[in-house]
Amino acid sequence: MRRVRILVLAVILIAIVCAGISLYAYQHNKRAEENTIDIIKDFTGKEEVDVSGQSRKPIDSMTLYDGGVLEIYTETQFKGKDTLNIPAKYEKKKVKTVQMLSQLEQTSYYLKHIVLEDGIEELEFQGCPNLETVVFPPSIKKIDTRHFKNLKKQITIYVTKDSYAEKWAKKHHFSYRYGTTGKE
């Protein structure tokens, strides 16, 4: 009889511990969802077969994290798109830093033009070897030279007079023009 009581108490104790762990996981996931704004749209059309043999569509998405970091992720390399306009607000929240990511070393072979809206302070990307123009707003405060070093001869940077971007372009000997649309 005593063994039965101990067994029943052990089962109850295990159930309480499991319930506590489940509640913690639920609350943790709920907080993570509240701090993440997710998904734009699917730019893709064709389904692909992945390494496991599963059929799937590659995706492009944007996620805004705390601190205003907008992560743009692409599996399609924005195929069929040559211009990427990046907003300074995403789902009514301010974007400070833009990070363009891909599974590959290059973000996109297709992109030729990137336009950043005023309010964005920093751009980070892995590489766009065919990039021709980048429009930097007056709000830009940081440009990572590594991302542009192989583009120096082919790219024109659009800047506003006396901005950080203009000073950066002069310092690193990049071709630049004054303008805010890239069509000047």
Tab-separated table of C-alpha atoms in Angstrom, residues 3-174:
chain	number	residue	atom	x	y	z
A	3	ARG	CA	4.493	1.685	-2.511
A	4	VAL	CA	1.272	2.598	-4.307
A	5	ARG	CA	1.100	5.933	-2.469
A	6	ILE	CA	4.724	6.710	-3.328
A	7	LEU	CA	4.082	5.794	-6.962
A	8	VAL	CA	0.957	8.014	-7.099
A	9	LEU	CA	2.851	10.929	-5.528
A	10	ALA	CA	5.725	10.458	-7.992
A	11	VAL	CA	3.301	10.524	-10.952
A	12	ILE	CA	1.618	13.674	-9.603
A	13	LEU	CA	4.996	15.361	-9.061
A	14	ILE	CA	6.122	14.496	-12.590
A	15	ALA	CA	2.840	15.862	-14.002
A	16	ILE	CA	3.300	19.152	-12.116
A	17	VAL	CA	6.891	19.551	-13.348
A	18	CYS	CA	5.864	18.806	-16.960
A	19	ALA	CA	3.003	21.308	-16.754
A	20	GLY	CA	5.405	23.977	-15.460
A	21	ILE	CA	7.866	23.343	-18.281
A	22	SER	CA	5.073	23.522	-20.868
A	23	LEU	CA	3.788	26.806	-19.426
A	24	TYR	CA	7.291	28.310	-19.481
A	25	ALA	CA	7.813	27.269	-23.126
A	26	TYR	CA	4.429	28.711	-24.131
A	27	GLN	CA	5.151	32.048	-22.405
A	28	HIS	CA	8.658	32.216	-23.911
A	29	ASN	CA	7.310	31.600	-27.437
A	30	LYS	CA	4.528	34.141	-26.906
A	31	ARG	CA	7.080	36.817	-25.917
A	32	ALA	CA	9.230	35.988	-28.967
A	33	GLU	CA	6.202	36.371	-31.255
A	34	GLU	CA	5.349	39.751	-29.728
A	35	ASN	CA	8.886	41.044	-30.436
A	36	THR	CA	8.993	39.888	-34.061
A	37	ILE	CA	7.134	41.284	-37.030
A	38	ASP	CA	7.217	38.704	-39.775
A	39	ILE	CA	6.693	37.929	-43.454
A	40	ILE	CA	6.122	40.072	-46.511
A	41	LYS	CA	5.224	37.991	-49.494
A	42	ASP	CA	6.354	35.114	-51.586
A	43	PHE	CA	8.146	36.360	-54.728
A	44	THR	CA	8.493	32.872	-56.100
A	45	GLY	CA	6.572	30.860	-58.590
A	46	LYS	CA	8.319	27.580	-59.255
A	47	GLU	CA	8.458	24.826	-56.701
A	48	GLU	CA	11.811	23.179	-56.125
A	49	VAL	CA	12.805	19.819	-54.711
A	50	ASP	CA	15.095	20.077	-51.693
A	51	VAL	CA	17.800	17.600	-50.657
A	52	SER	CA	15.320	15.455	-48.740
A	53	GLY	CA	13.167	15.058	-51.853
A	54	GLN	CA	10.434	17.357	-50.531
A	55	SER	CA	8.791	19.804	-52.908
A	56	ARG	CA	8.830	23.379	-51.617
A	57	LYS	CA	8.746	26.992	-52.719
A	58	PRO	CA	11.789	29.134	-51.928
A	59	ILE	CA	10.913	32.277	-49.985
A	60	ASP	CA	11.894	35.891	-49.569
A	61	SER	CA	10.870	37.498	-46.310
A	62	MET	CA	11.403	40.508	-44.078
A	63	THR	CA	11.493	40.343	-40.284
A	64	LEU	CA	11.832	43.350	-37.995
A	65	TYR	CA	13.599	42.655	-34.705
A	66	ASP	CA	13.843	44.762	-31.553
A	67	GLY	CA	16.162	47.706	-32.013
A	68	GLY	CA	14.911	48.365	-35.545
A	69	VAL	CA	16.960	45.687	-37.317
A	70	LEU	CA	15.170	44.690	-40.536
A	71	GLU	CA	16.391	41.341	-41.809
A	72	ILE	CA	15.684	40.707	-45.484
A	73	TYR	CA	16.190	37.043	-46.279
A	74	THR	CA	16.173	35.614	-49.779
A	75	GLU	CA	16.291	32.107	-51.163
A	76	THR	CA	15.383	33.295	-54.675
A	77	GLN	CA	18.048	36.024	-54.907
A	78	PHE	CA	15.090	38.236	-55.930
A	79	LYS	CA	15.033	36.547	-59.336
A	80	GLY	CA	13.321	38.709	-61.916
A	81	LYS	CA	13.704	41.844	-59.762
A	82	ASP	CA	16.326	44.498	-60.426
A	83	THR	CA	15.306	47.147	-57.874
A	84	LEU	CA	14.799	46.796	-54.145
A	85	ASN	CA	13.120	49.680	-52.294
A	86	ILE	CA	13.663	49.362	-48.550
A	87	PRO	CA	11.206	51.215	-46.293
A	88	ALA	CA	12.188	53.215	-43.195
A	89	LYS	CA	9.090	51.848	-41.454
A	90	TYR	CA	7.861	48.282	-41.507
A	91	GLU	CA	4.463	47.503	-40.045
A	92	LYS	CA	4.442	50.960	-38.395
A	93	LYS	CA	7.794	50.408	-36.636
A	94	LYS	CA	11.040	52.286	-37.386
A	95	VAL	CA	13.788	50.543	-39.336
A	96	LYS	CA	17.321	51.597	-38.332
A	97	THR	CA	19.521	48.830	-39.747
A	98	VAL	CA	18.971	46.698	-42.838
A	99	GLN	CA	20.615	43.268	-43.074
A	100	MET	CA	20.261	41.394	-46.352
A	101	LEU	CA	20.914	37.667	-45.968
A	102	SER	CA	20.959	34.576	-48.147
A	103	GLN	CA	21.894	30.916	-47.912
A	104	LEU	CA	24.460	31.644	-50.600
A	105	GLU	CA	27.452	33.968	-50.406
A	106	GLN	CA	25.693	36.425	-52.711
A	107	THR	CA	22.412	38.078	-51.781
A	108	SER	CA	21.427	38.604	-55.409
A	109	TYR	CA	22.883	38.405	-58.899
A	110	TYR	CA	19.742	40.133	-60.206
A	111	LEU	CA	19.579	43.331	-58.151
A	112	LYS	CA	20.959	46.427	-59.855
A	113	HIS	CA	19.445	49.164	-57.688
A	114	ILE	CA	18.877	49.501	-53.933
A	115	VAL	CA	16.936	52.499	-52.622
A	116	LEU	CA	16.908	53.178	-48.870
A	117	GLU	CA	14.216	55.453	-47.456
A	118	ASP	CA	15.170	58.345	-45.207
A	119	GLY	CA	15.353	57.149	-41.600
A	120	ILE	CA	17.531	54.088	-42.238
A	121	GLU	CA	20.941	54.456	-40.583
A	122	GLU	CA	22.899	51.369	-41.656
A	123	LEU	CA	23.046	48.857	-44.540
A	124	GLU	CA	24.651	45.405	-44.346
A	125	PHE	CA	24.554	42.868	-47.162
A	126	GLN	CA	26.539	39.885	-48.379
A	127	GLY	CA	26.978	40.949	-51.955
A	128	CYS	CA	25.208	41.925	-55.121
A	129	PRO	CA	27.843	41.627	-57.878
A	130	ASN	CA	25.723	43.375	-60.520
A	131	LEU	CA	24.708	46.323	-58.355
A	132	GLU	CA	24.827	49.624	-60.260
A	133	THR	CA	23.277	52.151	-57.872
A	134	VAL	CA	22.554	52.571	-54.174
A	135	VAL	CA	20.531	55.536	-52.943
A	136	PHE	CA	21.610	56.481	-49.426
A	137	PRO	CA	19.291	58.776	-47.463
A	138	PRO	CA	20.652	61.670	-45.375
A	139	SER	CA	19.957	59.556	-42.264
A	140	ILE	CA	22.624	56.934	-43.110
A	141	LYS	CA	25.351	56.787	-40.428
A	142	LYS	CA	27.288	53.622	-41.225
A	143	ILE	CA	28.386	51.971	-44.460
A	144	ASP	CA	30.507	48.842	-44.291
A	145	THR	CA	33.283	49.160	-46.877
A	146	ARG	CA	33.666	45.371	-47.187
A	147	HIS	CA	30.326	45.076	-48.963
A	148	PHE	CA	31.262	47.543	-51.690
A	149	LYS	CA	34.971	46.904	-52.305
A	150	ASN	CA	34.494	44.818	-55.466
A	151	LEU	CA	31.867	47.198	-56.858
A	152	LYS	CA	33.944	50.398	-56.915
A	153	LYS	CA	34.277	50.615	-60.716
A	154	GLN	CA	30.654	49.808	-61.565
A	155	ILE	CA	28.544	51.469	-58.874
A	156	THR	CA	27.188	54.987	-58.496
A	157	ILE	CA	26.104	56.052	-55.040
A	158	TYR	CA	23.356	58.663	-54.704
A	159	VAL	CA	23.814	60.916	-51.689
A	160	THR	CA	22.656	64.236	-50.256
A	161	LYS	CA	25.115	67.118	-49.997
A	162	ASP	CA	27.315	67.146	-46.868
A	163	SER	CA	25.952	63.781	-45.682
A	164	TYR	CA	27.864	60.890	-44.144
A	165	ALA	CA	27.345	58.948	-47.405
A	166	GLU	CA	28.960	61.740	-49.456
A	167	LYS	CA	31.971	61.870	-47.123
A	168	TRP	CA	32.233	58.066	-47.246
A	169	ALA	CA	32.083	58.039	-51.072
A	170	LYS	CA	34.827	60.683	-51.306
A	171	LYS	CA	37.041	58.921	-48.754
A	172	HIS	CA	36.768	55.558	-50.519
A	173	HIS	CA	36.869	56.970	-54.080
A	174	PHE	CA	33.405	55.874	-55.181
